Each structure stands twice: as C-alpha cells, then as structure tokens.
JSON list of C-alpha atoms in Angstrom, two decimals:
[
{"chain": "A", "resi": 1, "resn": "MET", "atom": "CA", "xyz": [-8.90, 9.40, 1.13]},
{"chain": "A", "resi": 2, "resn": "ALA", "atom": "CA", "xyz": [-5.22, 8.94, 0.44]},
{"chain": "A", "resi": 3, "resn": "VAL", "atom": "CA", "xyz": [-3.88, 10.08, -2.80]},
{"chain": "A", "resi": 4, "resn": "THR", "atom": "CA", "xyz": [-4.04, 7.56, -5.58]},
{"chain": "A", "resi": 5, "resn": "SER", "atom": "CA", "xyz": [-1.20, 8.54, -7.78]},
{"chain": "A", "resi": 6, "resn": "THR", "atom": "CA", "xyz": [2.04, 6.74, -7.13]},
{"chain": "A", "resi": 7, "resn": "PHE", "atom": "CA", "xyz": [5.42, 8.25, -6.29]},
{"chain": "A", "resi": 8, "resn": "TRP", "atom": "CA", "xyz": [6.68, 7.70, -9.78]},
{"chain": "A", "resi": 9, "resn": "GLN", "atom": "CA", "xyz": [3.57, 9.06, -11.40]},
{"chain": "A", "resi": 10, "resn": "MET", "atom": "CA", "xyz": [4.03, 12.39, -9.57]},
{"chain": "A", "resi": 11, "resn": "LEU", "atom": "CA", "xyz": [7.36, 12.84, -11.08]},
{"chain": "A", "resi": 12, "resn": "ASP", "atom": "CA", "xyz": [8.00, 14.44, -14.47]},
{"chain": "A", "resi": 13, "resn": "ALA", "atom": "CA", "xyz": [10.44, 12.86, -16.98]},
{"chain": "A", "resi": 14, "resn": "THR", "atom": "CA", "xyz": [13.38, 14.92, -15.71]},
{"chain": "A", "resi": 15, "resn": "ALA", "atom": "CA", "xyz": [13.03, 13.70, -12.15]},
{"chain": "A", "resi": 16, "resn": "GLN", "atom": "CA", "xyz": [12.35, 10.19, -13.37]},
{"chain": "A", "resi": 17, "resn": "ASN", "atom": "CA", "xyz": [15.56, 10.25, -15.45]},
{"chain": "A", "resi": 18, "resn": "ALA", "atom": "CA", "xyz": [17.54, 11.64, -12.50]},
{"chain": "A", "resi": 19, "resn": "LEU", "atom": "CA", "xyz": [16.61, 8.78, -10.37]},
{"chain": "A", "resi": 20, "resn": "SER", "atom": "CA", "xyz": [17.08, 6.13, -12.96]},
{"chain": "A", "resi": 21, "resn": "GLU", "atom": "CA", "xyz": [20.69, 7.52, -13.53]},
{"chain": "A", "resi": 22, "resn": "LEU", "atom": "CA", "xyz": [21.36, 7.48, -9.69]},
{"chain": "A", "resi": 23, "resn": "GLY", "atom": "CA", "xyz": [20.18, 3.93, -9.23]},
{"chain": "A", "resi": 24, "resn": "ARG", "atom": "CA", "xyz": [20.09, 0.46, -10.67]},
{"chain": "A", "resi": 25, "resn": "TYR", "atom": "CA", "xyz": [17.29, -1.72, -11.87]},
{"chain": "A", "resi": 26, "resn": "ARG", "atom": "CA", "xyz": [17.09, -5.17, -10.17]},
{"chain": "A", "resi": 27, "resn": "ILE", "atom": "CA", "xyz": [15.03, -8.29, -10.61]},
{"chain": "A", "resi": 28, "resn": "VAL", "atom": "CA", "xyz": [14.13, -9.66, -7.21]},
{"chain": "A", "resi": 29, "resn": "PRO", "atom": "CA", "xyz": [12.80, -13.28, -6.60]},
{"chain": "A", "resi": 30, "resn": "ASP", "atom": "CA", "xyz": [9.64, -14.27, -4.64]},
{"chain": "A", "resi": 31, "resn": "THR", "atom": "CA", "xyz": [9.82, -13.81, -0.79]},
{"chain": "A", "resi": 32, "resn": "HIS", "atom": "CA", "xyz": [13.19, -11.99, -1.05]},
{"chain": "A", "resi": 33, "resn": "SER", "atom": "CA", "xyz": [13.65, -9.23, 1.47]},
{"chain": "A", "resi": 34, "resn": "LEU", "atom": "CA", "xyz": [14.43, -5.78, 0.04]},
{"chain": "A", "resi": 35, "resn": "MET", "atom": "CA", "xyz": [14.91, -4.64, 3.57]},
{"chain": "A", "resi": 36, "resn": "LEU", "atom": "CA", "xyz": [14.63, -5.88, 7.11]},
{"chain": "A", "resi": 37, "resn": "GLN", "atom": "CA", "xyz": [13.08, -4.36, 10.32]},
{"chain": "A", "resi": 38, "resn": "GLY", "atom": "CA", "xyz": [15.96, -2.79, 12.24]},
{"chain": "A", "resi": 39, "resn": "ASP", "atom": "CA", "xyz": [18.55, -2.59, 9.55]},
{"chain": "A", "resi": 40, "resn": "ALA", "atom": "CA", "xyz": [20.30, 0.69, 8.61]},
{"chain": "A", "resi": 41, "resn": "PRO", "atom": "CA", "xyz": [18.65, 2.73, 6.12]},
{"chain": "A", "resi": 42, "resn": "GLU", "atom": "CA", "xyz": [21.02, 2.12, 3.14]},
{"chain": "A", "resi": 43, "resn": "ARG", "atom": "CA", "xyz": [18.76, 1.81, 0.27]},
{"chain": "A", "resi": 44, "resn": "VAL", "atom": "CA", "xyz": [15.46, 3.20, -1.11]},
{"chain": "A", "resi": 45, "resn": "TYR", "atom": "CA", "xyz": [13.37, 1.42, -3.75]},
{"chain": "A", "resi": 46, "resn": "VAL", "atom": "CA", "xyz": [10.79, 2.33, -6.22]},
{"chain": "A", "resi": 47, "resn": "VAL", "atom": "CA", "xyz": [8.57, -0.77, -7.29]},
{"chain": "A", "resi": 48, "resn": "MET", "atom": "CA", "xyz": [8.64, -0.99, -11.21]},
{"chain": "A", "resi": 49, "resn": "GLU", "atom": "CA", "xyz": [6.83, -4.31, -11.53]},
{"chain": "A", "resi": 50, "resn": "GLY", "atom": "CA", "xyz": [5.01, -6.59, -9.08]},
{"chain": "A", "resi": 51, "resn": "ARG", "atom": "CA", "xyz": [4.17, -6.24, -5.46]},
{"chain": "A", "resi": 52, "resn": "VAL", "atom": "CA", "xyz": [5.94, -5.81, -2.16]},
{"chain": "A", "resi": 53, "resn": "LYS", "atom": "CA", "xyz": [4.62, -6.66, 1.33]},
{"chain": "A", "resi": 54, "resn": "VAL", "atom": "CA", "xyz": [5.49, -4.19, 4.02]},
{"chain": "A", "resi": 55, "resn": "CYS", "atom": "CA", "xyz": [5.33, -5.82, 7.49]},
{"chain": "A", "resi": 56, "resn": "MET", "atom": "CA", "xyz": [6.47, -5.53, 11.13]},
{"chain": "A", "resi": 57, "resn": "VAL", "atom": "CA", "xyz": [7.20, -8.49, 13.30]},
{"chain": "A", "resi": 58, "resn": "THR", "atom": "CA", "xyz": [6.86, -8.32, 17.12]},
{"chain": "A", "resi": 59, "resn": "ASP", "atom": "CA", "xyz": [9.48, -10.07, 19.55]},
{"chain": "A", "resi": 60, "resn": "ARG", "atom": "CA", "xyz": [6.95, -12.97, 19.80]},
{"chain": "A", "resi": 61, "resn": "GLY", "atom": "CA", "xyz": [7.13, -13.29, 16.07]},
{"chain": "A", "resi": 62, "resn": "LYS", "atom": "CA", "xyz": [3.57, -11.95, 15.12]},
{"chain": "A", "resi": 63, "resn": "GLU", "atom": "CA", "xyz": [3.49, -10.36, 11.89]},
{"chain": "A", "resi": 64, "resn": "THR", "atom": "CA", "xyz": [1.50, -7.01, 11.11]},
{"chain": "A", "resi": 65, "resn": "VAL", "atom": "CA", "xyz": [0.89, -6.21, 7.45]},
{"chain": "A", "resi": 66, "resn": "LEU", "atom": "CA", "xyz": [1.20, -2.50, 6.96]},
{"chain": "A", "resi": 67, "resn": "ASP", "atom": "CA", "xyz": [0.78, -2.18, 3.25]},
{"chain": "A", "resi": 68, "resn": "VAL", "atom": "CA", "xyz": [1.10, -4.01, -0.17]},
{"chain": "A", "resi": 69, "resn": "LEU", "atom": "CA", "xyz": [2.87, -1.65, -2.75]},
{"chain": "A", "resi": 70, "resn": "GLY", "atom": "CA", "xyz": [2.68, -1.92, -6.48]},
{"chain": "A", "resi": 71, "resn": "PRO", "atom": "CA", "xyz": [4.25, -0.42, -9.53]},
{"chain": "A", "resi": 72, "resn": "GLY", "atom": "CA", "xyz": [5.25, 3.25, -9.10]},
{"chain": "A", "resi": 73, "resn": "ASP", "atom": "CA", "xyz": [5.36, 2.95, -5.23]},
{"chain": "A", "resi": 74, "resn": "ILE", "atom": "CA", "xyz": [8.48, 3.85, -3.24]},
{"chain": "A", "resi": 75, "resn": "VAL", "atom": "CA", "xyz": [9.64, 1.92, -0.18]},
{"chain": "A", "resi": 76, "resn": "GLY", "atom": "CA", "xyz": [12.30, 2.66, 2.44]},
{"chain": "A", "resi": 77, "resn": "GLU", "atom": "CA", "xyz": [12.04, 6.36, 2.06]},
{"chain": "A", "resi": 78, "resn": "LEU", "atom": "CA", "xyz": [10.97, 7.31, 5.61]},
{"chain": "A", "resi": 79, "resn": "GLU", "atom": "CA", "xyz": [14.07, 5.89, 7.40]},
{"chain": "A", "resi": 80, "resn": "THR", "atom": "CA", "xyz": [16.36, 7.58, 4.64]},
{"chain": "A", "resi": 81, "resn": "VAL", "atom": "CA", "xyz": [14.79, 10.88, 5.59]},
{"chain": "A", "resi": 82, "resn": "ASP", "atom": "CA", "xyz": [15.04, 10.53, 9.49]},
{"chain": "A", "resi": 83, "resn": "HIS", "atom": "CA", "xyz": [18.29, 8.44, 9.63]},
{"chain": "A", "resi": 84, "resn": "ARG", "atom": "CA", "xyz": [16.67, 5.88, 11.85]},
{"chain": "A", "resi": 85, "resn": "PRO", "atom": "CA", "xyz": [16.63, 1.92, 11.62]},
{"chain": "A", "resi": 86, "resn": "ARG", "atom": "CA", "xyz": [14.11, 0.45, 9.51]},
{"chain": "A", "resi": 87, "resn": "LEU", "atom": "CA", "xyz": [10.50, 0.41, 11.12]},
{"chain": "A", "resi": 88, "resn": "ALA", "atom": "CA", "xyz": [9.53, -2.59, 8.86]},
{"chain": "A", "resi": 89, "resn": "SER", "atom": "CA", "xyz": [10.51, -5.18, 6.47]},
{"chain": "A", "resi": 90, "resn": "ALA", "atom": "CA", "xyz": [9.49, -5.10, 2.71]},
{"chain": "A", "resi": 91, "resn": "VAL", "atom": "CA", "xyz": [9.28, -8.60, 0.96]},
{"chain": "A", "resi": 92, "resn": "ALA", "atom": "CA", "xyz": [8.62, -9.51, -2.59]},
{"chain": "A", "resi": 93, "resn": "LYS", "atom": "CA", "xyz": [5.40, -11.20, -3.34]},
{"chain": "A", "resi": 94, "resn": "GLY", "atom": "CA", "xyz": [6.16, -13.01, -6.61]},
{"chain": "A", "resi": 95, "resn": "MET", "atom": "CA", "xyz": [9.10, -11.98, -8.82]},
{"chain": "A", "resi": 96, "resn": "ILE", "atom": "CA", "xyz": [9.41, -8.21, -8.90]},
{"chain": "A", "resi": 97, "resn": "LYS", "atom": "CA", "xyz": [11.47, -5.50, -10.62]},
{"chain": "A", "resi": 98, "resn": "VAL", "atom": "CA", "xyz": [12.65, -2.49, -8.62]},
{"chain": "A", "resi": 99, "resn": "LEU", "atom": "CA", "xyz": [14.74, 0.60, -9.01]},
{"chain": "A", "resi": 100, "resn": "GLU", "atom": "CA", "xyz": [17.32, 0.46, -6.25]},
{"chain": "A", "resi": 101, "resn": "LEU", "atom": "CA", "xyz": [18.68, 3.82, -5.02]},
{"chain": "A", "resi": 102, "resn": "PRO", "atom": "CA", "xyz": [21.65, 4.53, -2.60]},
{"chain": "A", "resi": 103, "resn": "GLY", "atom": "CA", "xyz": [20.02, 6.19, 0.52]},
{"chain": "A", "resi": 104, "resn": "GLU", "atom": "CA", "xyz": [22.30, 9.07, 1.06]},
{"chain": "A", "resi": 105, "resn": "GLN", "atom": "CA", "xyz": [22.36, 10.17, -2.64]},
{"chain": "A", "resi": 106, "resn": "PHE", "atom": "CA", "xyz": [18.72, 9.76, -2.82]},
{"chain": "A", "resi": 107, "resn": "ARG", "atom": "CA", "xyz": [18.19, 11.99, 0.31]},
{"chain": "A", "resi": 108, "resn": "GLY", "atom": "CA", "xyz": [20.50, 14.57, -1.36]},
{"chain": "A", "resi": 109, "resn": "LEU", "atom": "CA", "xyz": [18.77, 14.65, -4.67]},
{"chain": "A", "resi": 110, "resn": "ALA", "atom": "CA", "xyz": [15.40, 14.92, -2.89]},
{"chain": "A", "resi": 111, "resn": "LEU", "atom": "CA", "xyz": [16.50, 17.88, -0.82]},
{"chain": "A", "resi": 112, "resn": "ALA", "atom": "CA", "xyz": [17.73, 19.45, -4.10]},
{"chain": "A", "resi": 113, "resn": "SER", "atom": "CA", "xyz": [14.37, 18.74, -6.05]},
{"chain": "A", "resi": 114, "resn": "PRO", "atom": "CA", "xyz": [11.08, 20.58, -4.88]},
{"chain": "A", "resi": 115, "resn": "GLU", "atom": "CA", "xyz": [9.32, 17.93, -7.19]},
{"chain": "A", "resi": 116, "resn": "ILE", "atom": "CA", "xyz": [10.74, 14.90, -5.41]},
{"chain": "A", "resi": 117, "resn": "SER", "atom": "CA", "xyz": [10.19, 16.48, -2.06]},
{"chain": "A", "resi": 118, "resn": "ALA", "atom": "CA", "xyz": [6.79, 17.17, -2.71]},
{"chain": "A", "resi": 119, "resn": "ALA", "atom": "CA", "xyz": [6.13, 13.74, -4.11]},
{"chain": "A", "resi": 120, "resn": "LEU", "atom": "CA", "xyz": [7.61, 12.32, -0.89]},
{"chain": "A", "resi": 121, "resn": "LEU", "atom": "CA", "xyz": [5.41, 14.43, 1.31]},
{"chain": "A", "resi": 122, "resn": "ARG", "atom": "CA", "xyz": [2.34, 13.38, -0.55]},
{"chain": "A", "resi": 123, "resn": "VAL", "atom": "CA", "xyz": [3.24, 9.78, -0.24]},
{"chain": "A", "resi": 124, "resn": "MET", "atom": "CA", "xyz": [3.91, 9.82, 3.40]},
{"chain": "A", "resi": 125, "resn": "SER", "atom": "CA", "xyz": [0.81, 12.05, 4.32]},
{"chain": "A", "resi": 126, "resn": "GLY", "atom": "CA", "xyz": [-1.26, 9.66, 2.09]},
{"chain": "A", "resi": 127, "resn": "ARG", "atom": "CA", "xyz": [-0.05, 6.49, 3.79]},
{"chain": "A", "resi": 128, "resn": "LEU", "atom": "CA", "xyz": [-0.80, 8.00, 7.27]},
{"chain": "A", "resi": 129, "resn": "ARG", "atom": "CA", "xyz": [-4.05, 9.04, 6.35]},
{"chain": "A", "resi": 130, "resn": "ALA", "atom": "CA", "xyz": [-4.87, 5.62, 4.88]},
{"chain": "A", "resi": 131, "resn": "ALA", "atom": "CA", "xyz": [-3.67, 3.85, 7.96]},
{"chain": "A", "resi": 132, "resn": "ASN", "atom": "CA", "xyz": [-5.67, 6.15, 10.12]},
{"chain": "A", "resi": 133, "resn": "GLU", "atom": "CA", "xyz": [-8.78, 5.54, 8.25]},
{"chain": "A", "resi": 134, "resn": "ILE", "atom": "CA", "xyz": [-8.54, 1.80, 8.60]},
{"chain": "A", "resi": 135, "resn": "ARG", "atom": "CA", "xyz": [-7.63, 2.07, 12.33]},
{"chain": "A", "resi": 136, "resn": "GLY", "atom": "CA", "xyz": [-10.45, 4.45, 13.06]},
{"chain": "A", "resi": 137, "resn": "ALA", "atom": "CA", "xyz": [-13.14, 2.12, 11.47]},
{"chain": "A", "resi": 138, "resn": "ARG", "atom": "CA", "xyz": [-15.63, 1.09, 13.97]},
{"chain": "A", "resi": 139, "resn": "SER", "atom": "CA", "xyz": [-15.83, -2.71, 13.26]},
{"chain": "A", "resi": 140, "resn": "ALA", "atom": "CA", "xyz": [-14.05, -5.58, 11.38]},
{"chain": "A", "resi": 141, "resn": "ARG", "atom": "CA", "xyz": [-16.60, -5.11, 8.48]},
{"chain": "A", "resi": 142, "resn": "ASP", "atom": "CA", "xyz": [-16.00, -1.53, 8.31]},
{"chain": "A", "resi": 143, "resn": "ARG", "atom": "CA", "xyz": [-12.11, -2.00, 8.18]},
{"chain": "A", "resi": 144, "resn": "VAL", "atom": "CA", "xyz": [-12.43, -4.56, 5.42]},
{"chain": "A", "resi": 145, "resn": "ILE", "atom": "CA", "xyz": [-14.69, -2.12, 3.52]},
{"chain": "A", "resi": 146, "resn": "GLU", "atom": "CA", "xyz": [-12.30, 0.72, 3.98]},
{"chain": "A", "resi": 147, "resn": "LEU", "atom": "CA", "xyz": [-9.31, -1.43, 2.93]},
{"chain": "A", "resi": 148, "resn": "LEU", "atom": "CA", "xyz": [-11.14, -2.59, -0.13]},
{"chain": "A", "resi": 149, "resn": "HIS", "atom": "CA", "xyz": [-11.96, 1.01, -0.88]},
{"chain": "A", "resi": 150, "resn": "GLN", "atom": "CA", "xyz": [-8.36, 2.05, -0.80]},
{"chain": "A", "resi": 151, "resn": "ILE", "atom": "CA", "xyz": [-7.21, -0.83, -2.89]},
{"chain": "A", "resi": 152, "resn": "ALA", "atom": "CA", "xyz": [-9.83, -0.32, -5.49]},
{"chain": "A", "resi": 153, "resn": "HIS", "atom": "CA", "xyz": [-9.02, 3.31, -5.99]},
{"chain": "A", "resi": 154, "resn": "ARG", "atom": "CA", "xyz": [-5.42, 2.49, -6.38]},
{"chain": "A", "resi": 155, "resn": "GLU", "atom": "CA", "xyz": [-6.38, 0.08, -9.11]},
{"chain": "A", "resi": 156, "resn": "ASN", "atom": "CA", "xyz": [-9.09, 2.22, -10.80]},
{"chain": "A", "resi": 157, "resn": "HIS", "atom": "CA", "xyz": [-7.10, 4.50, -13.04]},
{"chain": "A", "resi": 158, "resn": "GLY", "atom": "CA", "xyz": [-10.24, 5.59, -15.06]},
{"chain": "A", "resi": 159, "resn": "HIS", "atom": "CA", "xyz": [-13.73, 6.20, -14.07]},
{"chain": "A", "resi": 160, "resn": "ALA", "atom": "CA", "xyz": [-14.92, 2.49, -14.19]},
{"chain": "A", "resi": 161, "resn": "ALA", "atom": "CA", "xyz": [-17.98, 1.51, -12.40]},
{"chain": "A", "resi": 162, "resn": "GLU", "atom": "CA", "xyz": [-16.38, -1.90, -11.43]},
{"chain": "A", "resi": 163, "resn": "VAL", "atom": "CA", "xyz": [-12.82, -2.59, -10.86]},
{"chain": "A", "resi": 164, "resn": "ALA", "atom": "CA", "xyz": [-11.10, -6.05, -10.57]},
{"chain": "A", "resi": 165, "resn": "VAL", "atom": "CA", "xyz": [-8.44, -6.02, -7.72]},
{"chain": "A", "resi": 166, "resn": "ASN", "atom": "CA", "xyz": [-5.80, -8.43, -6.54]},
{"chain": "A", "resi": 167, "resn": "PRO", "atom": "CA", "xyz": [-4.73, -7.62, -3.01]},
{"chain": "A", "resi": 168, "resn": "GLY", "atom": "CA", "xyz": [-1.50, -9.69, -3.73]},
{"chain": "A", "resi": 169, "resn": "VAL", "atom": "CA", "xyz": [-1.53, -11.33, -0.33]},
{"chain": "A", "resi": 170, "resn": "THR", "atom": "CA", "xyz": [-3.09, -14.45, 1.37]},
{"chain": "A", "resi": 171, "resn": "SER", "atom": "CA", "xyz": [-6.49, -14.38, 3.02]},
{"chain": "A", "resi": 172, "resn": "GLU", "atom": "CA", "xyz": [-4.66, -14.34, 6.42]},
{"chain": "A", "resi": 173, "resn": "GLU", "atom": "CA", "xyz": [-2.34, -11.41, 5.35]},
{"chain": "A", "resi": 174, "resn": "PHE", "atom": "CA", "xyz": [-5.40, -9.38, 3.97]},
{"chain": "A", "resi": 175, "resn": "ALA", "atom": "CA", "xyz": [-7.11, -9.90, 7.40]},
{"chain": "A", "resi": 176, "resn": "ASN", "atom": "CA", "xyz": [-4.13, -8.83, 9.11]},
{"chain": "A", "resi": 177, "resn": "TRP", "atom": "CA", "xyz": [-3.72, -5.74, 6.92]},
{"chain": "A", "resi": 178, "resn": "ALA", "atom": "CA", "xyz": [-7.27, -4.91, 7.75]},
{"chain": "A", "resi": 179, "resn": "GLY", "atom": "CA", "xyz": [-6.57, -5.11, 11.49]},
{"chain": "A", "resi": 180, "resn": "THR", "atom": "CA", "xyz": [-8.87, -8.18, 12.14]},
{"chain": "A", "resi": 181, "resn": "SER", "atom": "CA", "xyz": [-8.85, -12.01, 12.31]},
{"chain": "A", "resi": 182, "resn": "ARG", "atom": "CA", "xyz": [-9.13, -14.16, 9.24]},
{"chain": "A", "resi": 183, "resn": "GLY", "atom": "CA", "xyz": [-12.56, -15.42, 10.29]},
{"chain": "A", "resi": 184, "resn": "ALA", "atom": "CA", "xyz": [-13.99, -11.87, 10.63]},
{"chain": "A", "resi": 185, "resn": "ALA", "atom": "CA", "xyz": [-12.41, -10.75, 7.30]},
{"chain": "A", "resi": 186, "resn": "GLY", "atom": "CA", "xyz": [-14.06, -13.83, 5.58]},
{"chain": "A", "resi": 187, "resn": "ARG", "atom": "CA", "xyz": [-17.45, -13.04, 7.04]},
{"chain": "A", "resi": 188, "resn": "ALA", "atom": "CA", "xyz": [-17.11, -9.44, 6.12]},
{"chain": "A", "resi": 189, "resn": "LEU", "atom": "CA", "xyz": [-16.33, -10.41, 2.42]},
{"chain": "A", "resi": 190, "resn": "SER", "atom": "CA", "xyz": [-19.24, -12.93, 2.31]},
{"chain": "A", "resi": 191, "resn": "TRP", "atom": "CA", "xyz": [-21.59, -10.24, 3.55]},
{"chain": "A", "resi": 192, "resn": "LEU", "atom": "CA", "xyz": [-20.28, -7.91, 0.84]},
{"chain": "A", "resi": 193, "resn": "GLN", "atom": "CA", "xyz": [-20.65, -10.57, -1.76]},
{"chain": "A", "resi": 194, "resn": "GLY", "atom": "CA", "xyz": [-24.04, -11.42, -0.73]},
{"chain": "A", "resi": 195, "resn": "ARG", "atom": "CA", "xyz": [-25.26, -7.67, -1.22]},
{"chain": "A", "resi": 196, "resn": "GLY", "atom": "CA", "xyz": [-23.61, -7.42, -4.71]},
{"chain": "A", "resi": 197, "resn": "VAL", "atom": "CA", "xyz": [-20.76, -5.23, -3.57]},
{"chain": "A", "resi": 198, "resn": "ILE", "atom": "CA", "xyz": [-18.13, -7.68, -4.50]},
{"chain": "A", "resi": 199, "resn": "GLN", "atom": "CA", "xyz": [-17.64, -10.82, -6.54]},
{"chain": "A", "resi": 200, "resn": "ARG", "atom": "CA", "xyz": [-14.77, -13.11, -5.62]},
{"chain": "A", "resi": 201, "resn": "VAL", "atom": "CA", "xyz": [-13.18, -14.83, -8.79]},
{"chain": "A", "resi": 202, "resn": "GLY", "atom": "CA", "xyz": [-9.98, -16.85, -8.04]},
{"chain": "A", "resi": 203, "resn": "HIS", "atom": "CA", "xyz": [-7.54, -14.52, -6.45]},
{"chain": "A", "resi": 204, "resn": "GLU", "atom": "CA", "xyz": [-9.26, -11.49, -7.62]},
{"chain": "A", "resi": 205, "resn": "ILE", "atom": "CA", "xyz": [-12.20, -9.46, -6.12]},
{"chain": "A", "resi": 206, "resn": "LYS", "atom": "CA", "xyz": [-14.45, -7.66, -8.61]},
{"chain": "A", "resi": 207, "resn": "VAL", "atom": "CA", "xyz": [-15.65, -4.46, -6.65]},
{"chain": "A", "resi": 208, "resn": "ASN", "atom": "CA", "xyz": [-18.78, -2.48, -7.52]},
{"chain": "A", "resi": 209, "resn": "LEU", "atom": "CA", "xyz": [-17.61, 0.98, -6.66]},
{"chain": "A", "resi": 210, "resn": "GLU", "atom": "CA", "xyz": [-21.05, 2.42, -6.48]},
{"chain": "A", "resi": 211, "resn": "GLU", "atom": "CA", "xyz": [-22.28, -0.22, -4.07]},
{"chain": "A", "resi": 212, "resn": "LEU", "atom": "CA", "xyz": [-19.07, 0.01, -1.92]},
{"chain": "A", "resi": 213, "resn": "HIS", "atom": "CA", "xyz": [-19.65, 3.75, -1.66]},
{"chain": "A", "resi": 214, "resn": "LYS", "atom": "CA", "xyz": [-23.15, 2.98, -0.40]},
{"chain": "A", "resi": 215, "resn": "SER", "atom": "CA", "xyz": [-21.70, 0.68, 1.99]},
{"chain": "A", "resi": 216, "resn": "MET", "atom": "CA", "xyz": [-19.34, 3.15, 3.24]},
{"chain": "A", "resi": 217, "resn": "ASP", "atom": "CA", "xyz": [-21.92, 6.01, 3.46]},
{"chain": "A", "resi": 218, "resn": "ASN", "atom": "CA", "xyz": [-24.23, 3.61, 5.69]},
{"chain": "A", "resi": 219, "resn": "THR", "atom": "CA", "xyz": [-21.27, 3.01, 7.89]},
{"chain": "A", "resi": 220, "resn": "HIS", "atom": "CA", "xyz": [-20.44, 6.64, 8.24]},
{"chain": "A", "resi": 221, "resn": "ALA", "atom": "CA", "xyz": [-24.11, 7.39, 8.82]},
{"chain": "A", "resi": 222, "resn": "HIS", "atom": "CA", "xyz": [-24.36, 4.78, 11.58]},
{"chain": "A", "resi": 223, "resn": "ASP", "atom": "CA", "xyz": [-21.16, 6.33, 13.21]},
{"chain": "A", "resi": 224, "resn": "ARG", "atom": "CA", "xyz": [-22.80, 9.76, 13.31]},
{"chain": "A", "resi": 225, "resn": "GLY", "atom": "CA", "xyz": [-26.01, 8.34, 14.71]},
{"chain": "A", "resi": 226, "resn": "ASP", "atom": "CA", "xyz": [-28.06, 9.50, 11.54]}
]
C-alpha cells in the first residue's frame, strides 16, 4: 500500500517555511492547467486547497487519468528532478490554492535538504506502488476495489470504520483512473453497494473499510488459488 502521508505532512515547520519563502501562493480557477504535457519543467506545485487531476493525452486525443491530488500533495516534481519535458498535464478540479515553486530553486533546496529529499523519494515510490497495484489487478472489479482502497486510506486520517470519500472526478474519469470502462466501473460499484461495502450519496462514496478489506482479501485469495 502506498504511503498515506502527503508531501507537506512529511515536512517539519522549518522545511515548510523554507518552501513557503521560496515560492508564492496562488488561487487557480476551475479547469485551469497548472502544467501541460510536453512543456519544460519550470514550476513545481504543492496543492494547499482543492484537487488537481493529473492526466496524459495520446496523439489521438484519448485521456488517461493518472491520479487526483489533494491538499498537501506535490505535482510537477518528477520532471524537475530529471530535467525532462512534462509527462502529464495537471488541471484544477474546481477552484484551488497552490504553492508555486520555481523549478531550479526547488531542486537546489531539495538537494540541500535531506528531509525534503526523503519526502520526495517517499512520494515517488508511493505513487509507483499505487499505480502498479491498480495495474496488476486481475479484473475491472478488482481495479475499482484497489482504487477505492487507495482513495479511502488517503481520506481516513484516523481509525474510522467508515470513511466518506469524494474522488473529485466524473464517473468517466473515475473509470479511466481505474483502467477500465465507465460501464465496467459502474457495475463494480453497484456490486460493492449491493454487498454493503459502499454507499453512494450524491458525489460521495461512503466506504466500509472492514468490508472493503474483506473484498480485497477474497480477491487476493482467488489470485493465489486458495
């Protein structure tokens, strides 16, 4: 399971203050792009309020949702580290607030700060693990279960038995994020709701974590042939 602490939460007050002094806070309107696929990596952003959709678009215009980031998450750091063009775009989902950091200065500060470097390493490895866990799931239902598991653990900051999550994306984007079709994702969510694992209320999904874990255990047992 990927780490649940955000980049900002991993930093102490000294590191947070250093980043705040380096950058500037911005309010970004809905649907505005923080960065575009293929652009030079000139900026790094820490999301302070709201959500940001990270996505790639093929030459034929097909969008793939890679992640949806929330408060405390960092975006644009990878290309700043390797000096290569943006792999993906980042788009505001609703009005958001970000800490905008100049790329080169951020890189220099990260290299000089073991704490920031360690936080970046944990973020990158956590995202890779999360993506692999979804990609390695056996079926569309299993990918939806895994994605819900990841989102729920991001939102569950205590030890609640039930957590209400808002994926922050449309049903089509949610399906794309899970690596399946909208119809298959809808059937998976209906199957989970019928078994008391989730309850859909408006844009929110209430997740019973105990039942979700049982569903995951059953999936893993089936994969092992138990």
